[in-house]
mmCIF file with all atom_site columns, C-alpha atoms in Angstrom:
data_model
loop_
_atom_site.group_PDB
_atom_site.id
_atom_site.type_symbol
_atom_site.label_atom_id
_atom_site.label_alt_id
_atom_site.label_comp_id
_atom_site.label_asym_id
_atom_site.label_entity_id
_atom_site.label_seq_id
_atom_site.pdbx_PDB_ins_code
_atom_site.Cartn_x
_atom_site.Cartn_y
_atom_site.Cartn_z
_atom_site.occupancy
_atom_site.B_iso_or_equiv
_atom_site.pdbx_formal_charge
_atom_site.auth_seq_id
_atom_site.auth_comp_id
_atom_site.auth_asym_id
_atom_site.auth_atom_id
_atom_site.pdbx_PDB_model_num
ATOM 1   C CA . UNK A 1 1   ? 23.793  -24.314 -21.138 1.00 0.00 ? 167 UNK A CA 1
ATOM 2   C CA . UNK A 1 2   ? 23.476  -22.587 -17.623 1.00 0.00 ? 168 UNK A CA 1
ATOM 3   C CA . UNK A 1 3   ? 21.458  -24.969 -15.585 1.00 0.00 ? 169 UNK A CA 1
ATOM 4   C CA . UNK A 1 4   ? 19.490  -21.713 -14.129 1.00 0.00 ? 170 UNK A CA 1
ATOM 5   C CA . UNK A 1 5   ? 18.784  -21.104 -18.025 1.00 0.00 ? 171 UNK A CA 1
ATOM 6   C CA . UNK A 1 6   ? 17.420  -24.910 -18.040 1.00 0.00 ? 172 UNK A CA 1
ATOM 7   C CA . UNK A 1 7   ? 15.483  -24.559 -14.969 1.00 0.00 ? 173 UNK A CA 1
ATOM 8   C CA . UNK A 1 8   ? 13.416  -21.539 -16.654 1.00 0.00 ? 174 UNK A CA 1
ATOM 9   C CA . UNK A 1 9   ? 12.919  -23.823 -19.986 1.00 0.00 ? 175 UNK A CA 1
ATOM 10  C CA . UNK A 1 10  ? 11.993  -26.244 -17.942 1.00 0.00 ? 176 UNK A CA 1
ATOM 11  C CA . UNK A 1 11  ? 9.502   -23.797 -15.859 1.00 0.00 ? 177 UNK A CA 1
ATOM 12  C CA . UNK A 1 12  ? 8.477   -22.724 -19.665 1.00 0.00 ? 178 UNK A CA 1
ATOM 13  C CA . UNK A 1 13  ? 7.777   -25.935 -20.890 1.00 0.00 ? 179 UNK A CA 1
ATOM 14  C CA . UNK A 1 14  ? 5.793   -27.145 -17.936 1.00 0.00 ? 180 UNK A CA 1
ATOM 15  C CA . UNK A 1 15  ? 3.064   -23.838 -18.153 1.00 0.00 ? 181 UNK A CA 1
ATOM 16  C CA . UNK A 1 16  ? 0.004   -25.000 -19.103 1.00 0.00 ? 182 UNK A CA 1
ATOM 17  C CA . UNK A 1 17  ? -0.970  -21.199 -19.773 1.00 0.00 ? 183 UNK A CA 1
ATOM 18  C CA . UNK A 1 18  ? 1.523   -20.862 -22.668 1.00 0.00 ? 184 UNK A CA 1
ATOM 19  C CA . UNK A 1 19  ? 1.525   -21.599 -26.477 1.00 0.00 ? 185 UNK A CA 1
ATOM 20  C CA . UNK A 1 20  ? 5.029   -23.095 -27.584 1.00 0.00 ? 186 UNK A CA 1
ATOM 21  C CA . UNK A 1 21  ? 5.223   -19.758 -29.882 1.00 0.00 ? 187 UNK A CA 1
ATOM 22  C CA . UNK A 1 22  ? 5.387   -17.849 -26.716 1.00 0.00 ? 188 UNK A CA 1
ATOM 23  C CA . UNK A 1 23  ? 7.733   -20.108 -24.999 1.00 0.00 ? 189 UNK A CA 1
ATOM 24  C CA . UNK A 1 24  ? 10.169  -19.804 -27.886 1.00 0.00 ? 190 UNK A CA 1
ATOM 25  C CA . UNK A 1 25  ? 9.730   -16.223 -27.608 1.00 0.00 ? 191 UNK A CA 1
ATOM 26  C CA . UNK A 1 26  ? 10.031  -16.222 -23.577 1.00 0.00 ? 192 UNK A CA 1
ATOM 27  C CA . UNK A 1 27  ? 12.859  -18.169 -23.317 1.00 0.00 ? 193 UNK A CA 1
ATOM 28  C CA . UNK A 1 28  ? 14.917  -16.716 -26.504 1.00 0.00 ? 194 UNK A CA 1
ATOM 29  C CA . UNK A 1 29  ? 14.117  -13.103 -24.493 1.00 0.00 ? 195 UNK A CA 1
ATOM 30  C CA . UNK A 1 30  ? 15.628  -14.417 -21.396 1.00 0.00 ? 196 UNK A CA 1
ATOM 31  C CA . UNK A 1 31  ? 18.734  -16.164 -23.404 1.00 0.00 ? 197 UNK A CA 1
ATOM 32  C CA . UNK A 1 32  ? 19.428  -12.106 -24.741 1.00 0.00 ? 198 UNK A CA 1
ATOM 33  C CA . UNK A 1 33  ? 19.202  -10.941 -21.410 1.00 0.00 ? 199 UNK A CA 1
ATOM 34  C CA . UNK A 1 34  ? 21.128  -13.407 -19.125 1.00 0.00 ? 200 UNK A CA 1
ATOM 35  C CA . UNK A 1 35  ? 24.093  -12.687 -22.151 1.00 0.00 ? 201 UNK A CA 1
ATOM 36  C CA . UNK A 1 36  ? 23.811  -9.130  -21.615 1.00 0.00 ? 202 UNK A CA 1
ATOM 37  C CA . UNK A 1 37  ? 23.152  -8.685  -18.078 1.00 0.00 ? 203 UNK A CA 1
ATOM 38  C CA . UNK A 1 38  ? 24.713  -12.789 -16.567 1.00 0.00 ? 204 UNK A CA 1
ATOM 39  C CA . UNK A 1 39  ? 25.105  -11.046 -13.243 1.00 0.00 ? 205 UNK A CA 1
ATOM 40  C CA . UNK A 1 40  ? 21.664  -10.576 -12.866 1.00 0.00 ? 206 UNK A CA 1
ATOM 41  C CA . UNK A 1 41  ? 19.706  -13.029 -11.033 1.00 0.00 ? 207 UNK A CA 1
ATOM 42  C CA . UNK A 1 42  ? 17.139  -14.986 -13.048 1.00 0.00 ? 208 UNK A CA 1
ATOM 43  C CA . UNK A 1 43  ? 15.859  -16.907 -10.026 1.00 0.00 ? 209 UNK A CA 1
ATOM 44  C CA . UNK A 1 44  ? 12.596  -14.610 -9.687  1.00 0.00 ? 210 UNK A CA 1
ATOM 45  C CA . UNK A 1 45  ? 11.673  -14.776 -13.456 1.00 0.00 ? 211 UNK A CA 1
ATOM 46  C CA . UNK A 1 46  ? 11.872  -18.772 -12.891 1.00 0.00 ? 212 UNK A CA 1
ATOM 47  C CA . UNK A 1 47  ? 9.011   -18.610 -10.330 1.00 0.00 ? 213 UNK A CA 1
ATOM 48  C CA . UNK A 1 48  ? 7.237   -16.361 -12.497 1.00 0.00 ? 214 UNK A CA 1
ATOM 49  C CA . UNK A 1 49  ? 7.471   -18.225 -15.561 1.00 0.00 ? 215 UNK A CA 1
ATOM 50  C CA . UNK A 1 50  ? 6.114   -21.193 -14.059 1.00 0.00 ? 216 UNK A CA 1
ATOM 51  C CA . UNK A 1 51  ? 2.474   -19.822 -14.117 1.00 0.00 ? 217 UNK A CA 1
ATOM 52  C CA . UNK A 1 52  ? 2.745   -16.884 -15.984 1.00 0.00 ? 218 UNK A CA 1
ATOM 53  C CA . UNK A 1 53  ? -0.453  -15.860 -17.681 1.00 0.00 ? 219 UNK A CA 1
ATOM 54  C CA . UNK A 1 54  ? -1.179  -14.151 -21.325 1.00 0.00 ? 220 UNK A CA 1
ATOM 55  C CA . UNK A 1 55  ? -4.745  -12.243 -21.852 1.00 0.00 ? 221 UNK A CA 1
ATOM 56  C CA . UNK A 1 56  ? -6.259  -9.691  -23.673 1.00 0.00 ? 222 UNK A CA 1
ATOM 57  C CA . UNK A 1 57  ? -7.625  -6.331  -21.918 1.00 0.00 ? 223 UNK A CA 1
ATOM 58  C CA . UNK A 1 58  ? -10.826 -5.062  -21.346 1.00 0.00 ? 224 UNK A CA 1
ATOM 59  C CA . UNK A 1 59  ? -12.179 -2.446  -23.881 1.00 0.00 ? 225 UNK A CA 1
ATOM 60  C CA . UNK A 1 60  ? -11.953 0.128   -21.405 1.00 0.00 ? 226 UNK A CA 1
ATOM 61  C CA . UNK A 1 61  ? -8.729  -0.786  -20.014 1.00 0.00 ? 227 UNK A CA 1
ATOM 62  C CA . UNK A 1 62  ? -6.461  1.902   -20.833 1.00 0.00 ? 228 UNK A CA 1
ATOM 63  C CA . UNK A 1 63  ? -3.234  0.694   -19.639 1.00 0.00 ? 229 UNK A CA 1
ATOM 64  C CA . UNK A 1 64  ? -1.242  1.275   -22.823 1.00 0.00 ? 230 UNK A CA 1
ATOM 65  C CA . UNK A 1 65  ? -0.059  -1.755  -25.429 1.00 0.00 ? 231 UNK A CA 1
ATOM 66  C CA . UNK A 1 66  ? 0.741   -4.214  -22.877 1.00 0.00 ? 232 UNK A CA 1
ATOM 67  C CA . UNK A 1 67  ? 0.379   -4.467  -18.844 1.00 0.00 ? 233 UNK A CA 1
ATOM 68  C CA . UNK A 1 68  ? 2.294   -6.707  -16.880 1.00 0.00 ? 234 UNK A CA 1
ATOM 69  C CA . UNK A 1 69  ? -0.254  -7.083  -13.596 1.00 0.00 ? 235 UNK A CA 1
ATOM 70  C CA . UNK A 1 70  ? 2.334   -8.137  -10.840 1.00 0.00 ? 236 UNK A CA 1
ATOM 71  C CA . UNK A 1 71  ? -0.358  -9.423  -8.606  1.00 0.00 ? 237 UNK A CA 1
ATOM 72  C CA . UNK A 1 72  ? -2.336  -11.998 -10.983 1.00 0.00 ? 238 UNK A CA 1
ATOM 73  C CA . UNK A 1 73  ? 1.211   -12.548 -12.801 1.00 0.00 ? 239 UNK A CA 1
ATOM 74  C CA . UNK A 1 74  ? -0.422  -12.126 -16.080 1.00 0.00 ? 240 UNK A CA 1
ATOM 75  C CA . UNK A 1 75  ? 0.552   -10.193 -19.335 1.00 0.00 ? 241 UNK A CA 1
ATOM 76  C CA . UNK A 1 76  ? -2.469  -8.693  -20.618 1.00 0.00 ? 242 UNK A CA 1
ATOM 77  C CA . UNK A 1 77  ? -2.147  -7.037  -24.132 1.00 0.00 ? 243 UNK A CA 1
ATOM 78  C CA . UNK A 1 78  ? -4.199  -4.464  -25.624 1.00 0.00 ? 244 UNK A CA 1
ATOM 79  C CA . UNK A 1 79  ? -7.233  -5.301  -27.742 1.00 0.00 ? 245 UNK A CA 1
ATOM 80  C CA . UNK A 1 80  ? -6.636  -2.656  -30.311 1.00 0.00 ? 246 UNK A CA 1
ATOM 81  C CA . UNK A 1 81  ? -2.700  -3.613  -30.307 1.00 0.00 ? 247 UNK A CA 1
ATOM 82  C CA . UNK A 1 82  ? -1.571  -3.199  -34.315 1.00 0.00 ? 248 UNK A CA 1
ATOM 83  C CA . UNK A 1 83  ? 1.238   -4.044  -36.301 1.00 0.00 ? 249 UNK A CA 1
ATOM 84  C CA . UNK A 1 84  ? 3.157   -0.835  -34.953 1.00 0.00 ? 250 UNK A CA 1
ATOM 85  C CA . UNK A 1 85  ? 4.633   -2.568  -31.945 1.00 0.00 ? 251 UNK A CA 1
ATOM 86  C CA . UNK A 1 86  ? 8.083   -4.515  -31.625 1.00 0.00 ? 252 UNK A CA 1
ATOM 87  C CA . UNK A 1 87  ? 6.799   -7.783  -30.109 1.00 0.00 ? 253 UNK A CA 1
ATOM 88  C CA . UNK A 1 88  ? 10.074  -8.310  -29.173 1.00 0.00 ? 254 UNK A CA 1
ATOM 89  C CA . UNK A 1 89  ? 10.455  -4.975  -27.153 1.00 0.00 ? 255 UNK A CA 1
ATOM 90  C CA . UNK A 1 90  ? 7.076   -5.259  -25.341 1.00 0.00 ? 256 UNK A CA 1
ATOM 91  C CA . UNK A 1 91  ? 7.896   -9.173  -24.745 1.00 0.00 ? 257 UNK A CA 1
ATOM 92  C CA . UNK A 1 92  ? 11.128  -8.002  -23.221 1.00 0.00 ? 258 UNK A CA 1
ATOM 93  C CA . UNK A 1 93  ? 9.298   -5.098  -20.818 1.00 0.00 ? 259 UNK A CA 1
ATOM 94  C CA . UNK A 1 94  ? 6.898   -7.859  -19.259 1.00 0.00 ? 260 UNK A CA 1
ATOM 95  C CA . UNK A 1 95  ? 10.096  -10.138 -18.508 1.00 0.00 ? 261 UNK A CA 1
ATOM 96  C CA . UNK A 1 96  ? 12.182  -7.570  -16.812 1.00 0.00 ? 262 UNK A CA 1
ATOM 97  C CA . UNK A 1 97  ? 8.908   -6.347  -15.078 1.00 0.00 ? 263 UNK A CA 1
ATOM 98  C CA . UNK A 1 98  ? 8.404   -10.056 -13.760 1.00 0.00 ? 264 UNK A CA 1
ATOM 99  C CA . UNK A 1 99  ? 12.589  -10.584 -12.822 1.00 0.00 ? 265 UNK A CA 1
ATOM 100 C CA . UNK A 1 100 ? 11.864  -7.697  -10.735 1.00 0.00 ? 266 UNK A CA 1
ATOM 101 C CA . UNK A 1 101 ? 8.355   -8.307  -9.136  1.00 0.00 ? 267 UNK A CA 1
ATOM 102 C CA . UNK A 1 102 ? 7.732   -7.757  -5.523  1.00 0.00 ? 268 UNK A CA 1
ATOM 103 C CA . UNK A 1 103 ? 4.288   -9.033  -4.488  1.00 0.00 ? 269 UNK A CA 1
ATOM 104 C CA . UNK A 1 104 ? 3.286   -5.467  -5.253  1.00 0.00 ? 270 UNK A CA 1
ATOM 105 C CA . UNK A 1 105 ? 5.697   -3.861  -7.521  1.00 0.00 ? 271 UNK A CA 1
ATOM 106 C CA . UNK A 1 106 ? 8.042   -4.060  -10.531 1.00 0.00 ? 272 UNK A CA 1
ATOM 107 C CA . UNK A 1 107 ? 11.659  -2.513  -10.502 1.00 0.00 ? 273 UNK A CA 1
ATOM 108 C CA . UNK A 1 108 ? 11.936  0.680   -8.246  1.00 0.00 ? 274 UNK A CA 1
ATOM 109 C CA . UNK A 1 109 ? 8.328   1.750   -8.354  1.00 0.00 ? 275 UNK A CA 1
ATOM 110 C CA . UNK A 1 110 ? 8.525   1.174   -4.042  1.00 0.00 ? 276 UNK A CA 1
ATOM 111 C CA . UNK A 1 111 ? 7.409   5.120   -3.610  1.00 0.00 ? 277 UNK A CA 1
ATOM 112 C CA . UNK A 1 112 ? 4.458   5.665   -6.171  1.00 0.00 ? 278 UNK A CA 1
ATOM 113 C CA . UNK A 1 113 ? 6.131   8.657   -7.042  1.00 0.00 ? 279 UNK A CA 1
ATOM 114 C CA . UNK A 1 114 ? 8.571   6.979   -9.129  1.00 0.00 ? 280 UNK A CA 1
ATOM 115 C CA . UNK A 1 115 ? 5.845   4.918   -11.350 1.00 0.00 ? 281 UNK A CA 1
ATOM 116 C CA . UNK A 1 116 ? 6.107   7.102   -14.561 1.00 0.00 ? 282 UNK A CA 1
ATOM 117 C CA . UNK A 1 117 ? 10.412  7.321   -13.991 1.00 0.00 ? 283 UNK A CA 1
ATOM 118 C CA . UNK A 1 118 ? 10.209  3.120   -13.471 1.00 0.00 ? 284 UNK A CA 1
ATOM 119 C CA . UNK A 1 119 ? 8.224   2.809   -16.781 1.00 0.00 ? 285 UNK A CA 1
ATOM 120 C CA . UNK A 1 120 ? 10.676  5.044   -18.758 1.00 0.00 ? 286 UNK A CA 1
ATOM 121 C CA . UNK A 1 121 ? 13.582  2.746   -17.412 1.00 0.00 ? 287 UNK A CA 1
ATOM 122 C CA . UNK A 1 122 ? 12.077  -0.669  -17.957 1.00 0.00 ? 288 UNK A CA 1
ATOM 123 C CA . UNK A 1 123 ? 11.598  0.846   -21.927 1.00 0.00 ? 289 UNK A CA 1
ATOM 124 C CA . UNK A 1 124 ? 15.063  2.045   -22.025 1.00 0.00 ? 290 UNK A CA 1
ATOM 125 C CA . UNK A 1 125 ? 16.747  -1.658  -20.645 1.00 0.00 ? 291 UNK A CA 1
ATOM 126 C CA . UNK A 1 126 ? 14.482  -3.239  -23.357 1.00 0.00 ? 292 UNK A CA 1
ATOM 127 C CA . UNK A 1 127 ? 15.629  -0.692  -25.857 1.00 0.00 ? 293 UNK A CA 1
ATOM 128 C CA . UNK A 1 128 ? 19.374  -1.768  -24.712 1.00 0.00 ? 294 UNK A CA 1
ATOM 129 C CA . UNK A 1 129 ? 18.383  -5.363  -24.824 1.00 0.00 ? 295 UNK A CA 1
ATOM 130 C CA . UNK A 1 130 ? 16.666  -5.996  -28.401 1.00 0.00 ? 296 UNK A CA 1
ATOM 131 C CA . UNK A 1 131 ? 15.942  -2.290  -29.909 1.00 0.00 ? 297 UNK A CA 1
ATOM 132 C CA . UNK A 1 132 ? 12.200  -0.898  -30.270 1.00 0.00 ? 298 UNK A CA 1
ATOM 133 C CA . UNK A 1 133 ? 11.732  -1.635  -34.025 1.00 0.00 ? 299 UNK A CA 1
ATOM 134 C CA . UNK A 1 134 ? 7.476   0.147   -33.238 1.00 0.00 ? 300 UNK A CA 1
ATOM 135 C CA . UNK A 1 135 ? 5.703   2.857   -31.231 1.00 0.00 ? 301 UNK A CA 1
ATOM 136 C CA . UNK A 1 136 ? 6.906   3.356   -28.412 1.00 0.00 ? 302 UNK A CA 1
ATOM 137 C CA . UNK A 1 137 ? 4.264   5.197   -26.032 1.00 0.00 ? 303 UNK A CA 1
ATOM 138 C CA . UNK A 1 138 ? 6.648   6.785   -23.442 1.00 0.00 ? 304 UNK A CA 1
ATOM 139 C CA . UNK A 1 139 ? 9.026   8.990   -25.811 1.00 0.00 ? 305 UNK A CA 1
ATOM 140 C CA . UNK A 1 140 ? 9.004   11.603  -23.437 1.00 0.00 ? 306 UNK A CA 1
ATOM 141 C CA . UNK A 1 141 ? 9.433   9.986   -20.122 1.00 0.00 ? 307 UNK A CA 1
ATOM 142 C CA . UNK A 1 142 ? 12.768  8.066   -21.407 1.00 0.00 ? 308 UNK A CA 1
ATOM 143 C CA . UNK A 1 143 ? 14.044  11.481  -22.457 1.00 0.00 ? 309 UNK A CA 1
ATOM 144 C CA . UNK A 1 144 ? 13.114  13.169  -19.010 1.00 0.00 ? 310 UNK A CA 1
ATOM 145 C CA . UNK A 1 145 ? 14.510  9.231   -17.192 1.00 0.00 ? 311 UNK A CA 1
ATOM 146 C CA . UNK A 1 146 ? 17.955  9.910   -19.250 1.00 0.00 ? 312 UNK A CA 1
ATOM 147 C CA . UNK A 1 147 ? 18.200  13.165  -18.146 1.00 0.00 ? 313 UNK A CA 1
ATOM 148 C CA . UNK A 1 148 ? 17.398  12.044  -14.436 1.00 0.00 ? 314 UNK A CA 1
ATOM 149 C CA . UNK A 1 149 ? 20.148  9.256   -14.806 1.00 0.00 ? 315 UNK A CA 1
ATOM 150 C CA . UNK A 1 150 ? 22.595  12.069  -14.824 1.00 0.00 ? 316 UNK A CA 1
ATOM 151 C CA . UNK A 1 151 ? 21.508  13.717  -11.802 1.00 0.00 ? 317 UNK A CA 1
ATOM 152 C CA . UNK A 1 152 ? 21.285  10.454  -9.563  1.00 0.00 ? 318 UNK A CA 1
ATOM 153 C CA . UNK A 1 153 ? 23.582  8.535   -11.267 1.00 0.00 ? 319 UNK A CA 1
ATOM 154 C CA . UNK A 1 154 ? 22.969  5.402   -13.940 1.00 0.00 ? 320 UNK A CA 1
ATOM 155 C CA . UNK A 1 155 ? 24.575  3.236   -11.292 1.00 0.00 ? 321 UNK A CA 1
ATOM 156 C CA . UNK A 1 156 ? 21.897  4.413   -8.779  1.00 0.00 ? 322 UNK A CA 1
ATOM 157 C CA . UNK A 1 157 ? 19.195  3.585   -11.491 1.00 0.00 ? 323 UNK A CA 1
ATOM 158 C CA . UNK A 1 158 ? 20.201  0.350   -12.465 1.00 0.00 ? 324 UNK A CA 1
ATOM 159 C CA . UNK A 1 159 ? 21.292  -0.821  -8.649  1.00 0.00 ? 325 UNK A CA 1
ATOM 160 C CA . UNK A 1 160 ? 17.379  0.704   -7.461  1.00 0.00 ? 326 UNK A CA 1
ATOM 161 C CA . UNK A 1 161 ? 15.688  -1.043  -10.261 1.00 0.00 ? 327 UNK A CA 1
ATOM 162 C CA . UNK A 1 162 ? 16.977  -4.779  -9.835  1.00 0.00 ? 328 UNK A CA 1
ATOM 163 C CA . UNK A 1 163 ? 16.882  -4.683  -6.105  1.00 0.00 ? 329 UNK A CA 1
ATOM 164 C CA . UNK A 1 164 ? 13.531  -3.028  -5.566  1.00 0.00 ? 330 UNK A CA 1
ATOM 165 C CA . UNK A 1 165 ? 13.959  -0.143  -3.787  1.00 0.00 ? 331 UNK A CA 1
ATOM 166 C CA . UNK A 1 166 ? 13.737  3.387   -5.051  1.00 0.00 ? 332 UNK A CA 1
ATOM 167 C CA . UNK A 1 167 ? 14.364  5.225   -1.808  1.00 0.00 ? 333 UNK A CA 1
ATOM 168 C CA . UNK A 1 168 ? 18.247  5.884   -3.332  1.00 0.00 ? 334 UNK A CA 1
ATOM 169 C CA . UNK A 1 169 ? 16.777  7.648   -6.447  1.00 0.00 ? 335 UNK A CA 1
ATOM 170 C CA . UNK A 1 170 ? 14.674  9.827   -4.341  1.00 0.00 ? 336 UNK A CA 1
ATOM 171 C CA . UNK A 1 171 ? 17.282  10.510  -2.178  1.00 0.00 ? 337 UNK A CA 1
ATOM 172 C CA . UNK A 1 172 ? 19.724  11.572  -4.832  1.00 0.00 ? 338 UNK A CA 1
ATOM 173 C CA . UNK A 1 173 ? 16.581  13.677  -5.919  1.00 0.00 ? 339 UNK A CA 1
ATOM 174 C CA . UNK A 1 174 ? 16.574  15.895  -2.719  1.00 0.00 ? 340 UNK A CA 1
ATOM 175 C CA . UNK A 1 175 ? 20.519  16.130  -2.589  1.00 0.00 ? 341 UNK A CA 1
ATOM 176 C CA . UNK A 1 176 ? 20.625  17.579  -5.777  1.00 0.00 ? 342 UNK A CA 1
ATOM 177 C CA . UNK A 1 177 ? 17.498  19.553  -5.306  1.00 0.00 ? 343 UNK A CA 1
ATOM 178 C CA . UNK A 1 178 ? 15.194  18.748  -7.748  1.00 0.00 ? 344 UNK A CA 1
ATOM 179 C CA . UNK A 1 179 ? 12.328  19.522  -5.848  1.00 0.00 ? 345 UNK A CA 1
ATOM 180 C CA . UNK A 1 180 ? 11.060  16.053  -5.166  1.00 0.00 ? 346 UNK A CA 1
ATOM 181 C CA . UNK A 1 181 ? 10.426  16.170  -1.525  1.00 0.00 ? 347 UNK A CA 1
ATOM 182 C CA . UNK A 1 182 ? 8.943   13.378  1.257   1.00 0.00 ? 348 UNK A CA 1
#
């Protein structure tokens, strides 16, 4: 095994905040994505995973089936979350939300303008990764991300969203004139 891949079970095994169901889960997540993606760096999902939280939201929270909150480094799910949802798929979102955390942000969601676009993609690399067998909530917005992929290129996309900076995808915005503009 990859010693970074022992280094997260480790960080896993040593949470107090975790049940060993969700460790299993974690760490079988992260085996499907280093195998898929191995040039990705796992070294900011390690920190993460060493204190990761999982909690429930507020009734009035309306933040969708799951929310990873970057800032407390908790996984909150939704009270009212039913039988329709791929565990797998939303288990998937909050890892490649954490392997991508900033102390303020997930994946390219730098410019606030690209939050609903950054959603949309973290659904689609889950998709890729272990299928959506449930709801998912952003049908639209993956169509409209698929179609943007095109315009700024899927290499543009996927560079922007593991190093943390959107301002490429914007900029490939204005040069083809899409009418998103500083």
């Amino acid at each position: 095994m990859d010693t970074l891949l022992d280094q997260i079970k480790m960080s896993l095994d040593n949470n107090p905040n975790l049940n060993d169901d969700i460790r299993n889960k974690l760490f079988e997540l992260t085996i499907v994505f280093h195998r898929k993606l191995p040039n990705i760096s796992l070294v900011r999902l390690n920190e993460r995973l060493k204190d990761v939280k999982i909690s429930r939201m507020g009734k009035l929270e309306r933040k969708g089936a799951y929310y990873y909150d970057v800032f407390k480094n908790e996984i909150l799910f939704s009270k009212d979350l039913e039988g329709d949802y791929d565990i797998d798929n939303i288990f998937m979102k909050a890892l490649l939300q954490m392997m991508t955390s900033t102390q303020s942000f997930t994946g390219f969601n730098s410019d606030d303008r690209l939050r609903a676009l950054n959603l949309a993609y973290t659904e689609i690399l889950a998709n890729y990764m272990v299928g959506n067998e449930g709801v998912s909530d952003l049908e639209e917005e993956m169509l409209v991300t698929n179609l943007l992929s095109h315009i700024v290129g899927k290499d543009t996309m996927f560079n922007s969203y593991f190093s943390n900076n959107g301002e490429p995808i914007i900029r490939a915005m204005q040069e083809a004139e899409v009418g998103l503009y500083i």
